Coordinates of C-alpha atoms and ligand atoms in Angstrom, one line a residue:
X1 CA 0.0 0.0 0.0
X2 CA 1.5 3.3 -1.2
X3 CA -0.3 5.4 1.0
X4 CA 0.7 4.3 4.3
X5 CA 1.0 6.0 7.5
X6 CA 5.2 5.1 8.8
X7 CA 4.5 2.8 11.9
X8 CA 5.7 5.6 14.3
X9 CA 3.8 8.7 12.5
X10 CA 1.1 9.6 14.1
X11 CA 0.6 11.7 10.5
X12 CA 2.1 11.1 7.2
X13 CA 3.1 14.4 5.3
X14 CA 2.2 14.7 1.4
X15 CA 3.6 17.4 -0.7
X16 CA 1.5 18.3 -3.9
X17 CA 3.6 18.9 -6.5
X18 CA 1.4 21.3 -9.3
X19 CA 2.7 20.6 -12.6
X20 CA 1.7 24.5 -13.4
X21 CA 3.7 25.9 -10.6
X22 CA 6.9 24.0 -10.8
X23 CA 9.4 24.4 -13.4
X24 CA 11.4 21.5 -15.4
X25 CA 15.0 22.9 -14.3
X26 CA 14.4 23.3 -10.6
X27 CA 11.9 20.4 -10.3
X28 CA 14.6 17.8 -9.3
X29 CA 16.3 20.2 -6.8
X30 CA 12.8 20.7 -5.3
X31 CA 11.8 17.1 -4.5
X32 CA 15.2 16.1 -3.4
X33 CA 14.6 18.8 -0.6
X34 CA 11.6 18.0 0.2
X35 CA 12.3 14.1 0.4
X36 CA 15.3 15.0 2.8
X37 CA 13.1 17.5 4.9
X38 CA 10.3 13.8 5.5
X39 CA 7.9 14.2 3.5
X40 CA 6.1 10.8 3.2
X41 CA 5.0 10.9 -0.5
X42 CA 4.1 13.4 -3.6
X43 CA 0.7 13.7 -4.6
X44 CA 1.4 15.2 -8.3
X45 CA -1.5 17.2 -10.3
X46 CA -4.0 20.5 -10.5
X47 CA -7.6 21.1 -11.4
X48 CA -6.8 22.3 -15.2
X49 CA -3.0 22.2 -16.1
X50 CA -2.1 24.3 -19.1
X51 CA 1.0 22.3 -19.6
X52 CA 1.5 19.5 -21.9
X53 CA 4.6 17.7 -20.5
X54 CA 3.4 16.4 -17.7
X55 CA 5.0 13.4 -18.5
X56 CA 8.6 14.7 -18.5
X57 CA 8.0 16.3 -15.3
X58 CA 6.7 13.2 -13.6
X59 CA 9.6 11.5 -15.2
X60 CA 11.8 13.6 -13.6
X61 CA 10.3 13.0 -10.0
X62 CA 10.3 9.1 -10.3
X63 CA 13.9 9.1 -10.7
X64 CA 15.0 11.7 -8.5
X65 CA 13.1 10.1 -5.2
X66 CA 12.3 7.3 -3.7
X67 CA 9.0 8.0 -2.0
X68 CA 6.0 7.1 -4.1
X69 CA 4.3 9.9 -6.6
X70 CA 0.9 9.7 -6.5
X71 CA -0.8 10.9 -9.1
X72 CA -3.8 13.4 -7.9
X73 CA -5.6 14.5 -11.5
X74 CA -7.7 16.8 -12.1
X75 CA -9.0 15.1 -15.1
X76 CA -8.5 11.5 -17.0
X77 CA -5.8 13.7 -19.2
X78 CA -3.6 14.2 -16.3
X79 CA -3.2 10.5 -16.2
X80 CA 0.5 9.1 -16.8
X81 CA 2.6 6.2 -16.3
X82 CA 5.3 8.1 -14.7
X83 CA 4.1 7.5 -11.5
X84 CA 3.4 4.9 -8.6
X85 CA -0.1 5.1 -8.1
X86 CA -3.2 7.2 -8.7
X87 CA -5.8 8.6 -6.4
X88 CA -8.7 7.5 -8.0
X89 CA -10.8 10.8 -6.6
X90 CA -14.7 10.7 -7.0
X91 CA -15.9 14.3 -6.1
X92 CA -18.7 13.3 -3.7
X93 CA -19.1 16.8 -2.6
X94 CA -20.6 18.2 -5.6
X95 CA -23.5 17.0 -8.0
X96 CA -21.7 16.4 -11.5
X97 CA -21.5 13.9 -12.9
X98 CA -18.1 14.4 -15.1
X99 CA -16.2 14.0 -11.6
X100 CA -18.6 11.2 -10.0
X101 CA -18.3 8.7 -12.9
X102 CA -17.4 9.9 -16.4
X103 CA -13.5 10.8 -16.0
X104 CA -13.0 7.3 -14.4
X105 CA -14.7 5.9 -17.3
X106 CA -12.5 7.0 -19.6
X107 CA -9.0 6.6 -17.8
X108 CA -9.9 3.1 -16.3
X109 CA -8.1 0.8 -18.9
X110 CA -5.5 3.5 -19.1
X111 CA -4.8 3.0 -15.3
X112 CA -5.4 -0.7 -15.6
X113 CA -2.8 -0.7 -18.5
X114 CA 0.1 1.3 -16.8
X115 CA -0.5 -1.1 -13.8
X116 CA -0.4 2.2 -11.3
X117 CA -1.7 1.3 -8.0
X118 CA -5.3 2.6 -7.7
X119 CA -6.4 4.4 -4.2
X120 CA -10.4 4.8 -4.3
X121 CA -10.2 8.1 -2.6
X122 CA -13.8 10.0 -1.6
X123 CA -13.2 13.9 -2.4
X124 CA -15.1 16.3 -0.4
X125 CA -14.6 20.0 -1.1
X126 CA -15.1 22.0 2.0
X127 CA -16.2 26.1 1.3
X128 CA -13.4 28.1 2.5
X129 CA -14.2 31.9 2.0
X130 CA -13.7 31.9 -1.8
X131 CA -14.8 30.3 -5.3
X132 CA -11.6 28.0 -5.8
X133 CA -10.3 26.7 -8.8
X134 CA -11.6 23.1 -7.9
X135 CA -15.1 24.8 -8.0
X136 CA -14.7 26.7 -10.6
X137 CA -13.0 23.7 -13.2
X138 CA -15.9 20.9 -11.9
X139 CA -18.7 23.2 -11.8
X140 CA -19.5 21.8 -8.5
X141 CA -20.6 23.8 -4.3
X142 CA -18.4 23.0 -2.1
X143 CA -20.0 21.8 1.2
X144 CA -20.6 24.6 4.0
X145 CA -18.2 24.3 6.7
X146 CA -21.0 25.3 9.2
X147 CA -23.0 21.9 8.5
X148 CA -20.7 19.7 10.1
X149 CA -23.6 16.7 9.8
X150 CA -23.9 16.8 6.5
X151 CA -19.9 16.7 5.5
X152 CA -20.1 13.4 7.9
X153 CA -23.0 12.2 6.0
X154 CA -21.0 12.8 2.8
X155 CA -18.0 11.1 4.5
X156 CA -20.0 8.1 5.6
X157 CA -21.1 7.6 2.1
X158 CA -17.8 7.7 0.6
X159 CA -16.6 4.9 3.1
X160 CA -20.1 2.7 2.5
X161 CA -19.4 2.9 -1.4
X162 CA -16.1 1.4 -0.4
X163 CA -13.7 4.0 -0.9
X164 CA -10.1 3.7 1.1
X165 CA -9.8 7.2 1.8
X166 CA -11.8 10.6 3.0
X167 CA -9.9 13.8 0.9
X168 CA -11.5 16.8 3.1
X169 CA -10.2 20.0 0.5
X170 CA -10.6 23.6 1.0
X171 CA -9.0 24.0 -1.9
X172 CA -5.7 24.8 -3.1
X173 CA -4.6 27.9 -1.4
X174 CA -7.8 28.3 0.5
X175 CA -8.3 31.4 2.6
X176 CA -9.5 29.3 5.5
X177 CA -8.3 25.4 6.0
X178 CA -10.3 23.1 7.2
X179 CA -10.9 23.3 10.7
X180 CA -9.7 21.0 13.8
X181 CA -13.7 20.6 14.8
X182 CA -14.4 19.3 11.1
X183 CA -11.5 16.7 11.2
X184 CA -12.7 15.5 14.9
X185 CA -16.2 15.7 14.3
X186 CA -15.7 13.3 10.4
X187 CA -12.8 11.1 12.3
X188 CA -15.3 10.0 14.9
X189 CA -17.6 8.5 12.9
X190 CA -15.2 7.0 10.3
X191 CA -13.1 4.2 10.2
X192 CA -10.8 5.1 7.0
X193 CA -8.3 7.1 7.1
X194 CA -8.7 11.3 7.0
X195 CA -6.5 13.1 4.3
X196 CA -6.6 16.9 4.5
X197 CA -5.4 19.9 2.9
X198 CA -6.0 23.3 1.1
X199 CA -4.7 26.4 2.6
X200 CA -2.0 24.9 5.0
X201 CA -0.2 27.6 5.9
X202 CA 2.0 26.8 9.2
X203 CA 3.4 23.9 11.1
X204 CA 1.3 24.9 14.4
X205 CA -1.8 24.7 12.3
X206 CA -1.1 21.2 11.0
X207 CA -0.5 20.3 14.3
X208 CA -3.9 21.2 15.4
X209 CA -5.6 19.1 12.4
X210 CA -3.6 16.2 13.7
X211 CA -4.2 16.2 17.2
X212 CA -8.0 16.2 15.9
X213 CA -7.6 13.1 14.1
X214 CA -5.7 13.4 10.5
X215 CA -4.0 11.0 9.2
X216 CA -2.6 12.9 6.2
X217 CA -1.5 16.6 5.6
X218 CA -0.9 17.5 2.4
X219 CA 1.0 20.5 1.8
X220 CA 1.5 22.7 -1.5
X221 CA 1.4 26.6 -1.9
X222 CA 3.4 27.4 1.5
X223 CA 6.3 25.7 0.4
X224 CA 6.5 27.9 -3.6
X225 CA 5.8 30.9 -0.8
X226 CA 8.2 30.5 1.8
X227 CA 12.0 31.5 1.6
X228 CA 12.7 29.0 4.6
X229 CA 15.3 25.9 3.6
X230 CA 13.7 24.2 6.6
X231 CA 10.1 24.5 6.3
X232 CA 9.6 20.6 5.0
X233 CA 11.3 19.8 8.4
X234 CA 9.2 21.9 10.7
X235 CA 6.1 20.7 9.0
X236 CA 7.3 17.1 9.4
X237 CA 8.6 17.7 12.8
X238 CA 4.7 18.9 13.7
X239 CA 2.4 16.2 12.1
X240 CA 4.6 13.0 13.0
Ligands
1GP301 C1 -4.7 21.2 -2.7 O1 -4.8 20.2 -0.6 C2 -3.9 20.6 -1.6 O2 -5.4 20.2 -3.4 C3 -2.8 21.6 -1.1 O3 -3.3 22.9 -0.9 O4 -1.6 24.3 -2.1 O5 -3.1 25.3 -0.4 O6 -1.3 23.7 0.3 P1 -2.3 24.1 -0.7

């Protein structure tokens, strides 16, 4: 299993890796450093990528690491073989068919073919202040953060279907993460395991999502913001 919390972790820490914000020359450097600073694994992809060499960037990651890259599309185009397995995400937040059914449709025998190991992951976009691109690309409400019933009804029903994983997103670069009380609150009623992210911004606040339960941070925008050579460290030195 790829996705797999280290027997002493109480957290494992993901680093997204968007194809649109990193750039071929500096990506090796990048996930070197952010292997060394204990990051757990990459989860590689974005809502619409303008770019058309995915490929050669995920290339490029498989051979400069050895944690896994997961693949974490967007759509069935983002789908490559460059990688160690794929989330296979079903947006159960939203009401569109495109993201509940007919992007799996059409990538299945690609992902079958590749042989990339395949993580049934239920996606639930949380609202977070603003209309993020995740919203904006699946034409799709996220779920109000004040109805903390309904987002455990929505992650119930990901885990009935028989999905491995609960994604709880605010989106990348949210405004406001999800919150500590949504992580307890979904955590006490589930039995798989709780990944979060969007809007991440600080090692304290990660901290606080996993004493409430999360099993997996995933981390993105801070690290293209911050000027700090540490910062993989602190966040890894928070969450495990
Ligand atoms: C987005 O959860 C990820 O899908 C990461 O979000 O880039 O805001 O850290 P950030």
């Amino acid at each position: 299993m790829l996705l797999n919390k280290k027997n002493s972790s109480r957290c494992g820490l993901i680093v997204l890796i968007d194809p649109d914000k990193v750039r071929e020359k500096d990506v090796a450097g990048r996930v070197i450093e952010f292997e060394a600073g204990g990051a757990d694994a990459f989860f590689f992809g974005s809502s619409q990528t303008v770019r058309n060499d995915i490929n050669s960037i995920a290339k490029i990651i498989c051979k400069n690491v050895k944690i896994p890259l997961i693949l974490f599309p967007g759509s069935s185009e983002q789908v490559t073989p460059y990688a160690n397995g794929i989330l296979f995400i079903t947006l159960i937040s939203g009401r569109n068919s495109d993201y509940l059914i007919e992007h799996h449709v059409k990538a299945a025998p690609f992902v079958k073919k590749m042989g990339l190991e395949v993580i049934p992951t239920a996606y639930i976009l949380i609202e977070c202040g603003y209309r993020t691109s995740v919203e904006r690309v699946s034409r799709t409400q996220p779920l109000p953060a004040s109805n903390i019933p309904n987002i455990i009804a929505h992650a119930l029903a990901g885990e009935m279907l028989g999905m491995k994983y609960v994604y709880l997103e605010a989106g990348s670069g949210a405004k406001n993460p999800v919150s500590p009380e949504i992580i307890r609150a979904v955590k006490s009623e589930l039995t798989i395991p709780v990944i979060v992210g969007g809007g991440i911004r600080t090692p304290d606040y990660a901290k606080k999502l996993v004493d409430a339960g999360a099993d997996f941070i995933v981390i993105g925008n801070v690290l293209e913001k911050s000027d700090d050579p540490d910062i993989v460290k602190k966040f890894a030195e928070a969450v495990k």
